[in-house]
């Protein structure tokens, strides 16, 4: 009996000892993981930043980019299914959610169909698709031009300065469906759908389903989302990953686990490989992880996380190589450099115009921006009333504040960029992250006002916002304001109207022409290797039935003789004699010309390679006004 009475205590003590040993083993394991993580980080930093041969670094970056990002994609999908699979399955089975799914789908289709699918920004989008094509075919992250079998030009392939996340994702689509230029546009259509769903999810976490539905309607009335929904850029993927990182961070802060922490790290890696400046979103991710560990007095570490520092190496290599190669960056006419505080005040004016000025040439809805600003005060007032309950919602507020702080830094970086005016149709896509924040704030503010006053407020706001956006969508002025797509259509029309044959184009649009399997060579290479052009011309081996030159020209309005001059980098050697076939102007004082090469001279001075892709000669607002007044 004595034994029976003491037995429970003995079992209790034995259980405590086992528990203590497990805790001790866990602490040792965590320490070992932390040390391994630190060693991995040091190794990665050394490998990423130590001086090395530029050619070897280029090869390593071009090959490793695909495999690292593919690993990130596969690992992220596996973790998402493991963590959220059952929860998502439950949401699909609930019939009350079907209406939300339908609204998200309708909104995405509506945004995708506001414009014809096509490249919207010709400085980046064809380059991204060219990169994706090469990853699809060779698994190398390179951009090619002049990649035909007949002529081997040096420098025809080069490492792209652009991060590889979007091109690798697009290459996966090509792997599944076969290569088509249109795959890029439909991929962004799907990304529009996931972005709407993510915004809805985040808003529901802070408010309710009705607020989420309001956000769906607001997004549908946002031209900046619509113009990118059917384009070929990486900005919607960037927006998706920012929202996904925030959603995972909120979920992790509420209920931390090793798997969620690993997923959070992978979103940071993915963001770093999406846009140049998105590397800064590593900061809020690190902040959320450190806070959760401090709050819970424990580490949520796993051996998988020791791999994470290594995953950042390829993007560091790419940026290192891009910075030293000036041909990767557009020429800046200012002496302030590419980034400067000086630009912030200039670009801030452009940002205010973009968000608040009613103008059909701007891809934004000022109704949303005005309501969002008013909503900030409503939200602050609402939080002030609930100060005593704030500790209960810190799992949501802390990650959100960290990401909001990062968004401010992100926006300041954009404003400090010499080409960072949101009012510029080429740069307006940089405003997407801030536009999403305004959409979320507007939806939350309207929901607060609706609860305190009447639902009539919501109806009035949504009707006005939607009516304004409908008028903007009908005009498409914000897209027409960018003349580069017209250049591309002009070139393709010329090529498609030719008789069936083998043709070569000399231009600086080689990354675009490559996508349509049009033989091409850059102006620089044609000037340096004119003898090879001669060898394969109709008067030589006859490899090509005809050779054409695409050139951009401009007129200096201050010059009385009004002579047309070539834009920097578009002039061909005097050895190449041409006959003009077509010429057109899409921008005041700027011209695009297609000429047929008819003869080759014996000798001419060599034109040195020009490093910048200048696609138009910028003109001031006053000059544009004078041009308009000169019209009959």
Coordinates of N, CA and C in Angstrom, one line a residue, residues 293-454:
X293 N 9.8 35.7 -30.7 CA 10.8 35.0 -29.9 C 11.0 35.6 -28.5
X294 N 11.1 37.0 -28.5 CA 11.2 37.7 -27.3 C 9.9 37.6 -26.4
X295 N 8.8 37.7 -27.1 CA 7.5 37.7 -26.3 C 7.3 36.3 -25.7
X296 N 7.5 35.2 -26.5 CA 7.2 33.9 -26.0 C 8.4 33.2 -25.3
X297 N 9.5 33.9 -25.2 CA 10.8 33.4 -24.5 C 11.2 32.1 -25.1
X298 N 11.1 31.9 -26.4 CA 11.6 30.7 -27.0 C 11.9 30.9 -28.5
X299 N 12.7 30.0 -29.1 CA 13.0 30.1 -30.5 C 12.2 29.1 -31.3
X300 N 11.7 29.6 -32.5 CA 11.0 28.7 -33.4 C 11.9 28.3 -34.5
X301 N 13.0 27.6 -34.2 CA 14.0 27.4 -35.2 C 13.9 26.0 -35.8
X302 N 14.3 25.9 -37.0 CA 14.4 24.6 -37.7 C 15.7 24.5 -38.5
X303 N 16.1 23.3 -38.9 CA 17.3 23.2 -39.6 C 17.1 23.8 -41.0
X304 N 15.9 23.8 -41.5 CA 15.6 24.3 -42.9 C 16.1 25.8 -43.0
X305 N 15.9 26.5 -41.9 CA 16.2 27.9 -41.9 C 17.7 28.2 -42.1
X306 N 18.5 27.3 -41.8 CA 20.0 27.5 -42.0 C 20.3 27.6 -43.5
X307 N 19.4 27.2 -44.4 CA 19.6 27.3 -45.8 C 19.3 28.7 -46.3
X308 N 18.4 29.4 -45.6 CA 17.9 30.7 -46.0 C 19.0 31.7 -46.4
X309 N 20.0 32.0 -45.6 CA 21.0 33.0 -46.1 C 21.7 32.6 -47.4
X310 N 21.8 31.4 -47.7 CA 22.4 30.9 -49.0 C 21.5 31.3 -50.2
X311 N 20.2 31.4 -49.9 CA 19.2 31.7 -51.0 C 19.3 33.1 -51.5
X312 N 20.0 34.0 -50.7 CA 20.1 35.4 -51.1 C 21.4 35.7 -51.9
X313 N 22.2 34.7 -52.1 CA 23.5 34.9 -52.8 C 23.3 35.3 -54.3
X314 N 22.5 34.6 -55.1 CA 22.4 35.0 -56.5 C 21.9 36.4 -56.7
X315 N 20.9 36.9 -55.9 CA 20.5 38.2 -56.2 C 21.5 39.3 -55.8
X316 N 22.3 39.0 -54.8 CA 23.5 39.9 -54.5 C 24.5 39.9 -55.6
X317 N 24.8 38.7 -56.2 CA 25.7 38.7 -57.3 C 25.2 39.5 -58.5
X318 N 23.9 39.4 -58.8 CA 23.3 40.1 -59.9 C 23.4 41.6 -59.7
X319 N 23.1 42.0 -58.5 CA 23.1 43.5 -58.2 C 24.5 44.0 -58.2
X320 N 25.5 43.2 -57.7 CA 26.9 43.6 -57.8 C 27.3 43.8 -59.2
X321 N 27.0 42.9 -60.0 CA 27.4 42.9 -61.5 C 26.7 44.1 -62.2
X322 N 25.4 44.3 -61.8 CA 24.6 45.3 -62.5 C 25.1 46.7 -62.2
X323 N 25.5 46.9 -60.9 CA 26.0 48.3 -60.5 C 27.2 48.7 -61.2
X324 N 28.2 47.8 -61.5 CA 29.4 48.1 -62.1 C 29.3 48.3 -63.6
X325 N 28.2 47.8 -64.2 CA 27.9 47.9 -65.6 C 27.0 49.0 -65.9
X326 N 27.5 50.2 -66.4 CA 26.7 51.3 -66.6 C 25.6 51.1 -67.7
X327 N 25.8 50.2 -68.6 CA 24.9 49.9 -69.7 C 23.5 49.4 -69.2
X328 N 23.5 49.0 -67.9 CA 22.3 48.4 -67.3 C 21.3 49.5 -66.8
X329 N 21.8 50.8 -66.8 CA 21.0 51.9 -66.3 C 20.8 53.0 -67.3
X330 N 19.6 53.5 -67.3 CA 19.3 54.6 -68.2 C 20.1 55.8 -67.9
X331 N 20.4 56.6 -68.9 CA 21.3 57.8 -68.7 C 20.5 58.8 -67.9
X332 N 21.2 59.4 -66.9 CA 20.6 60.4 -66.1 C 21.2 61.7 -66.5
X333 N 20.4 62.7 -66.9 CA 20.9 64.0 -67.4 C 21.3 64.9 -66.2
X334 N 20.8 64.6 -65.0 CA 21.2 65.4 -63.8 C 22.5 65.0 -63.2
X335 N 23.1 66.0 -62.6 CA 24.4 65.8 -61.9 C 24.2 65.3 -60.5
X336 N 23.0 65.0 -60.1 CA 22.7 64.5 -58.7 C 22.9 63.0 -58.6
X337 N 23.0 62.3 -59.7 CA 23.2 60.8 -59.6 C 21.8 60.2 -59.7
X338 N 21.8 58.8 -59.6 CA 20.6 58.1 -59.8 C 19.6 58.2 -58.6
X339 N 20.2 58.2 -57.4 CA 19.4 58.4 -56.2 C 19.9 59.7 -55.5
X340 N 18.9 60.5 -55.1 CA 19.3 61.8 -54.3 C 18.1 62.3 -53.6
X341 N 18.4 62.9 -52.4 CA 17.3 63.6 -51.6 C 16.7 64.7 -52.5
X342 N 17.5 65.2 -53.3 CA 17.1 66.3 -54.2 C 15.9 66.0 -55.0
X343 N 15.8 64.7 -55.4 CA 14.6 64.3 -56.3 C 13.3 64.1 -55.5
X344 N 13.4 63.9 -54.1 CA 12.2 63.7 -53.3 C 11.2 64.8 -53.5
X345 N 11.7 66.0 -53.3 CA 10.7 67.2 -53.4 C 10.1 67.3 -54.8
X346 N 10.9 67.0 -55.8 CA 10.4 67.1 -57.2 C 9.4 66.0 -57.4
X347 N 9.7 64.8 -57.0 CA 8.8 63.7 -57.2 C 7.6 63.7 -56.3
X348 N 7.7 64.3 -55.2 CA 6.6 64.4 -54.3 C 5.5 65.2 -54.9
X349 N 5.8 66.2 -55.7 CA 4.8 66.9 -56.4 C 4.1 66.0 -57.4
X350 N 4.9 65.2 -58.1 CA 4.3 64.3 -59.1 C 3.4 63.2 -58.4
X351 N 3.8 62.8 -57.2 CA 3.0 61.9 -56.4 C 1.6 62.5 -56.1
X352 N 1.7 63.7 -55.6 CA 0.4 64.4 -55.2 C -0.5 64.6 -56.4
X353 N 0.1 64.9 -57.6 CA -0.7 65.1 -58.8 C -1.3 63.7 -59.2
X354 N -0.5 62.7 -59.1 CA -0.9 61.3 -59.5 C -2.1 60.9 -58.6
X355 N -2.0 61.0 -57.3 CA -3.1 60.5 -56.5 C -4.3 61.4 -56.4
X356 N -4.2 62.7 -56.5 CA -5.3 63.6 -56.2 C -5.8 64.4 -57.4
X357 N -5.1 64.4 -58.5 CA -5.6 65.3 -59.6 C -6.5 64.5 -60.5
X358 N -7.7 64.9 -60.8 CA -8.6 64.3 -61.7 C -8.1 64.5 -63.1
X359 N -7.5 63.5 -63.8 CA -6.9 63.6 -65.1 C -6.9 62.3 -65.8
X360 N -7.5 62.2 -67.0 CA -7.6 61.0 -67.7 C -6.3 60.4 -68.1
X361 N -5.2 61.2 -68.0 CA -3.9 60.7 -68.4 C -3.2 60.0 -67.2
X362 N -3.8 60.0 -66.0 CA -3.2 59.4 -64.8 C -3.9 58.2 -64.5
X363 N -3.2 57.1 -64.2 CA -3.8 55.8 -63.9 C -4.2 55.7 -62.5
X364 N -4.9 56.6 -62.0 CA -5.4 56.5 -60.6 C -6.8 57.1 -60.4
X365 N -7.3 56.8 -59.2 CA -8.7 57.3 -58.9 C -8.6 58.2 -57.7
X366 N -8.7 59.6 -57.9 CA -8.5 60.5 -56.8 C -9.6 60.3 -55.7
X367 N -10.8 59.8 -56.1 CA -11.8 59.6 -55.1 C -11.4 58.6 -54.0
X368 N -10.6 57.5 -54.5 CA -10.1 56.6 -53.5 C -9.1 57.2 -52.6
X369 N -8.2 58.0 -53.2 CA -7.1 58.7 -52.4 C -7.7 59.7 -51.4
X370 N -8.7 60.5 -51.8 CA -9.3 61.4 -50.9 C -10.0 60.7 -49.7
X371 N -10.7 59.7 -50.0 CA -11.4 58.9 -48.9 C -10.4 58.2 -48.0
X372 N -9.3 57.7 -48.6 CA -8.2 57.1 -47.8 C -7.6 58.0 -46.8
X373 N -7.3 59.3 -47.2 CA -6.8 60.2 -46.3 C -7.7 60.5 -45.2
X374 N -9.0 60.7 -45.5 CA -10.0 61.0 -44.5 C -10.2 59.7 -43.6
X375 N -10.0 58.5 -44.1 CA -10.1 57.3 -43.4 C -9.0 57.1 -42.3
X376 N -7.8 57.7 -42.6 CA -6.7 57.6 -41.7 C -7.2 58.2 -40.3
X377 N -7.8 59.4 -40.4 CA -8.3 60.1 -39.2 C -9.4 59.3 -38.5
X378 N -10.3 58.6 -39.3 CA -11.3 57.8 -38.7 C -10.7 56.6 -38.0
X379 N -9.7 56.0 -38.6 CA -9.1 54.8 -38.0 C -8.4 55.2 -36.7
X380 N -7.7 56.3 -36.7 CA -7.0 56.8 -35.5 C -8.0 57.1 -34.4
X381 N -9.1 57.7 -34.8 CA -10.1 58.0 -33.8 C -10.7 56.8 -33.2
X382 N -10.9 55.8 -34.1 CA -11.5 54.5 -33.6 C -10.6 53.8 -32.7
X383 N -9.3 53.8 -33.0 CA -8.3 53.2 -32.2 C -8.2 53.8 -30.8
X384 N -8.3 55.2 -30.8 CA -8.3 55.9 -29.6 C -9.4 55.5 -28.6
X385 N -10.6 55.2 -29.2 CA -11.7 54.8 -28.4 C -11.5 53.4 -27.7
X386 N -10.6 52.6 -28.4 CA -10.4 51.2 -27.9 C -9.0 51.0 -27.4
X387 N -8.4 52.0 -26.8 CA -7.0 51.9 -26.3 C -6.9 50.8 -25.3
X388 N -7.9 50.6 -24.5 CA -7.8 49.5 -23.5 C -7.8 48.1 -24.1
X389 N -8.2 48.0 -25.3 CA -8.2 46.7 -26.0 C -7.1 46.4 -26.9
X390 N -6.2 47.4 -27.1 CA -5.1 47.3 -28.0 C -4.2 46.2 -27.7
X391 N -3.8 45.9 -26.5 CA -3.0 44.7 -26.2 C -3.5 43.4 -26.8
X392 N -4.8 43.3 -26.9 CA -5.4 42.1 -27.4 C -5.2 41.9 -28.9
X393 N -5.0 43.0 -29.6 CA -4.8 42.9 -31.1 C -3.4 43.2 -31.5
X394 N -2.4 43.1 -30.6 CA -1.0 43.4 -30.9 C -0.5 42.4 -31.9
X395 N -1.1 41.2 -32.0 CA -0.6 40.2 -33.0 C -0.9 40.7 -34.4
X396 N -1.9 41.5 -34.6 CA -2.2 42.1 -35.9 C -1.5 43.4 -36.1
X397 N -1.5 44.3 -35.1 CA -1.0 45.7 -35.2 C 0.5 45.7 -35.4
X398 N 1.2 44.9 -34.7 CA 2.7 45.0 -34.7 C 3.2 44.7 -36.1
X399 N 2.9 43.5 -36.7 CA 3.4 43.2 -38.1 C 2.9 44.3 -39.1
X400 N 1.7 44.8 -38.9 CA 1.2 45.8 -39.8 C 2.0 47.1 -39.7
X401 N 2.3 47.5 -38.5 CA 3.1 48.7 -38.3 C 4.5 48.6 -38.9
X402 N 5.1 47.4 -38.7 CA 6.4 47.2 -39.2 C 6.4 47.2 -40.8
X403 N 5.4 46.6 -41.4 CA 5.3 46.6 -42.8 C 4.9 48.0 -43.3
X404 N 4.1 48.7 -42.6 CA 3.8 50.1 -43.0 C 5.0 51.0 -42.9
X405 N 5.8 50.8 -41.9 CA 7.1 51.6 -41.8 C 8.0 51.3 -43.0
X406 N 8.0 50.0 -43.3 CA 8.8 49.6 -44.5 C 8.3 50.2 -45.8
X407 N 6.9 50.2 -45.9 CA 6.3 50.8 -47.1 C 6.7 52.3 -47.2
X408 N 6.8 53.0 -46.1 CA 7.2 54.4 -46.1 C 8.6 54.5 -46.6
X409 N 9.5 53.7 -46.1 CA 10.9 53.7 -46.6 C 10.9 53.3 -48.1
X410 N 10.1 52.3 -48.5 CA 10.0 51.9 -49.9 C 9.6 53.1 -50.8
X411 N 8.6 53.8 -50.3 CA 8.0 55.0 -51.1 C 9.1 56.1 -51.2
X412 N 9.8 56.3 -50.1 CA 10.8 57.4 -50.1 C 12.0 57.0 -51.1
X413 N 12.3 55.7 -51.1 CA 13.3 55.2 -52.1 C 12.8 55.5 -53.5
X414 N 11.6 55.3 -53.8 CA 11.0 55.6 -55.1 C 11.1 57.1 -55.4
X415 N 10.7 57.9 -54.5 CA 10.7 59.3 -54.7 C 12.2 59.9 -54.8
X416 N 13.1 59.2 -54.2 CA 14.5 59.6 -54.3 C 15.2 59.2 -55.6
X417 N 14.5 58.5 -56.4 CA 15.0 58.0 -57.7 C 14.8 59.0 -58.7
X418 N 15.8 59.2 -59.7 CA 15.7 60.3 -60.6 C 14.5 60.1 -61.6
X419 N 14.0 58.9 -61.7 CA 12.8 58.6 -62.6 C 11.7 58.1 -61.7
X420 N 11.4 58.8 -60.6 CA 10.5 58.4 -59.6 C 9.2 59.2 -59.5
X421 N 8.9 59.9 -60.6 CA 7.6 60.7 -60.5 C 6.4 59.8 -60.9
X422 N 5.5 59.6 -59.9 CA 4.4 58.7 -60.2 C 3.5 59.2 -61.3
X423 N 3.6 60.5 -61.6 CA 2.8 61.1 -62.7 C 3.3 60.7 -64.0
X424 N 4.5 60.2 -64.1 CA 5.1 59.8 -65.4 C 4.4 58.4 -65.7
X425 N 3.8 58.2 -66.9 CA 3.2 56.9 -67.2 C 4.1 55.7 -67.1
X426 N 5.4 55.9 -67.4 CA 6.4 54.8 -67.3 C 6.6 54.5 -65.8
X427 N 6.6 55.5 -64.9 CA 7.0 55.2 -63.5 C 5.8 55.1 -62.6
X428 N 4.6 55.2 -63.1 CA 3.4 55.2 -62.2 C 3.2 53.8 -61.5
X429 N 3.7 52.7 -62.2 CA 3.6 51.4 -61.6 C 4.3 51.3 -60.2
X430 N 5.3 52.2 -60.0 CA 6.0 52.2 -58.7 C 5.1 52.6 -57.6
X431 N 3.9 53.2 -57.9 CA 3.0 53.6 -56.9 C 2.0 52.5 -56.4
X432 N 2.2 51.3 -57.0 CA 1.2 50.2 -56.7 C 1.2 49.8 -55.2
X433 N 2.4 49.6 -54.5 CA 2.3 49.3 -53.1 C 1.6 50.4 -52.3
X434 N 1.9 51.6 -52.5 CA 1.2 52.7 -51.8 C -0.3 52.8 -52.2
X435 N -0.6 52.5 -53.4 CA -2.0 52.5 -53.8 C -2.8 51.4 -53.1
X436 N -2.2 50.2 -52.9 CA -2.8 49.1 -52.2 C -3.1 49.5 -50.7
X437 N -2.1 50.2 -50.1 CA -2.3 50.7 -48.7 C -3.5 51.7 -48.7
X438 N -3.6 52.6 -49.7 CA -4.8 53.5 -49.7 C -6.1 52.8 -49.9
X439 N -6.1 51.7 -50.7 CA -7.3 50.9 -50.9 C -7.7 50.3 -49.6
X440 N -6.8 49.7 -48.8 CA -7.1 49.0 -47.6 C -7.6 50.0 -46.5
X441 N -6.9 51.2 -46.5 CA -7.3 52.2 -45.5 C -8.7 52.7 -45.8
X442 N -9.0 53.0 -47.1 CA -10.3 53.5 -47.6 C -11.4 52.5 -47.2
X443 N -11.1 51.2 -47.4 CA -12.1 50.2 -47.1 C -12.4 50.1 -45.6
X444 N -11.4 50.2 -44.8 CA -11.6 50.1 -43.3 C -12.3 51.4 -42.8
X445 N -11.9 52.5 -43.4 CA -12.5 53.8 -43.0 C -14.0 53.9 -43.3
X446 N -14.3 53.4 -44.5 CA -15.7 53.4 -44.9 C -16.5 52.5 -44.1
X447 N -16.0 51.3 -43.7 CA -16.7 50.4 -42.9 C -16.9 50.9 -41.5
X448 N -15.9 51.7 -40.9 CA -16.1 52.3 -39.6 C -17.2 53.3 -39.7
X449 N -17.2 54.1 -40.7 CA -18.2 55.2 -40.9 C -19.6 54.6 -41.1
X450 N -19.6 53.5 -41.8 CA -20.9 52.8 -42.1 C -21.5 52.3 -40.8
X451 N -20.7 51.7 -39.9 CA -21.2 51.2 -38.6 C -21.7 52.3 -37.7
X452 N -21.0 53.5 -37.8 CA -21.4 54.6 -36.9 C -22.5 55.4 -37.5
X453 N -22.6 55.5 -38.8 CA -23.6 56.4 -39.4 C -24.7 55.5 -40.1
X454 N -24.4 55.3 -41.5 CA -25.4 54.6 -42.3 C -24.7 54.0 -43.5

